[in-house]
Coordinates of C-alpha atoms and ligand atoms in Angstrom, one line a residue:
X254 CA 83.0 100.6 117.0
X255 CA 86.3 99.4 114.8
X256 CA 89.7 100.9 115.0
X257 CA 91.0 102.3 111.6
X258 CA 94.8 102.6 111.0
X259 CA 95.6 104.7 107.6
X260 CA 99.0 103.5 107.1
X261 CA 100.5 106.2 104.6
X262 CA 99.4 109.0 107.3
X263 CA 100.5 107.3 110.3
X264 CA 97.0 108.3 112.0
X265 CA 94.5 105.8 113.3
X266 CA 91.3 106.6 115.0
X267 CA 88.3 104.7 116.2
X268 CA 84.7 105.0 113.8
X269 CA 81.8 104.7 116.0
X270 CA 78.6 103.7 114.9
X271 CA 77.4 107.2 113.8
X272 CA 80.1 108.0 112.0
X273 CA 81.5 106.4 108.7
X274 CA 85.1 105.5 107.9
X275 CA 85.2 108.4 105.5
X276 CA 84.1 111.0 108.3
X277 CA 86.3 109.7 111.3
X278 CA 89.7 109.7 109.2
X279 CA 88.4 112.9 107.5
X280 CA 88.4 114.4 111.0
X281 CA 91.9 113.1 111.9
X282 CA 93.3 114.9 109.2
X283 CA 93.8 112.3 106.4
X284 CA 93.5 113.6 103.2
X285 CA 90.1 111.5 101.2
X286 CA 89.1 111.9 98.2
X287 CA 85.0 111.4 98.0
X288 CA 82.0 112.1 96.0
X289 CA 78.4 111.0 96.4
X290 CA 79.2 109.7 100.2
X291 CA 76.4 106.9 99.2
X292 CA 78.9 104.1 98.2
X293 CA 77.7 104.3 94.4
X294 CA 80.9 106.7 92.1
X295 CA 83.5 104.8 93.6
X296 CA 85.6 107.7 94.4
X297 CA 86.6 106.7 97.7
X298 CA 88.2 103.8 96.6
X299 CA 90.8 102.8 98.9
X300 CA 93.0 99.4 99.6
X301 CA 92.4 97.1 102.5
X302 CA 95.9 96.2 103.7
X303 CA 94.8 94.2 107.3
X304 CA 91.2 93.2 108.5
X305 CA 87.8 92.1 107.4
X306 CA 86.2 95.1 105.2
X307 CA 82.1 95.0 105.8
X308 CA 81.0 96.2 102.1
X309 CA 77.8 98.3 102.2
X310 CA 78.4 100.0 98.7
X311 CA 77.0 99.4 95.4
X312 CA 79.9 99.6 92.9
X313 CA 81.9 96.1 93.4
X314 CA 81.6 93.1 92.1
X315 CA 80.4 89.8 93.9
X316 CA 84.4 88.5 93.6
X317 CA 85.6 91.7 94.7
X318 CA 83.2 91.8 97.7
X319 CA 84.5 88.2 98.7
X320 CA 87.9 89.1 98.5
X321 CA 88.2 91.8 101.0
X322 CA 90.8 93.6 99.0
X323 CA 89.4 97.3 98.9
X324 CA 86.5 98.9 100.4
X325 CA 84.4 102.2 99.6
X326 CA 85.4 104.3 103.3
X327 CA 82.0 106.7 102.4
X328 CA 79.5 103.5 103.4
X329 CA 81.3 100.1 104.2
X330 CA 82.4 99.1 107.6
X331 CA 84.5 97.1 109.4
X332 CA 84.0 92.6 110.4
X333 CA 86.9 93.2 112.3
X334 CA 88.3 94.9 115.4
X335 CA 90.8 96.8 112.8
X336 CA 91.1 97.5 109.5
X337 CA 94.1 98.9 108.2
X338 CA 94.0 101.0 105.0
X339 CA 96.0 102.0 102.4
X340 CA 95.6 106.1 103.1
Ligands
FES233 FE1 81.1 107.7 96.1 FE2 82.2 106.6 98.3 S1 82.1 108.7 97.7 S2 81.4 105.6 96.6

């Protein structure tokens, strides 16, 4: 399990390994915009201010992967304790 802190809502919660991002913040109240909850549209696009993002999606790049910089909350995970997103 990772923590999650979406830093426009002020919520964080903790995702365990049966849940994704998507679903644990989706449960907490924060509003998330998704689609095909298999990490291909790229709907659920969102900004990784603090933490390792574990990309498990199939709509960045190579670079984009590498750099950490936003992360699809429907699939990916977390390398770190915390991640802290731009929702
Ligand atoms: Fe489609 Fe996450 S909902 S990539």
């Amino acid at each position: 399990a990772f923590e999650v802190e979406c830093q426009r809502s002020g919520v964080s919660v903790t995702v365990p390994p049966d849940k994704t991002i998507y679903e644990a913040v989706e449960e907490a109240g924060v509003d998330v915009l998704g689609s095909c909850m298999e990490g291909v549209c790229g709907t659920c696009e969102c900004d990784v201010i603090e933490g390792e993002p574990d990309p498990r999606d199939s709509v960045l790049s190579e670079a984009e992967r590498e750099s950490g910089a936003t992360i699809m909350i429907c699939v990916s995970r977390s390398r770190s304790e915390r991640l802290v997103l731009d929702l």
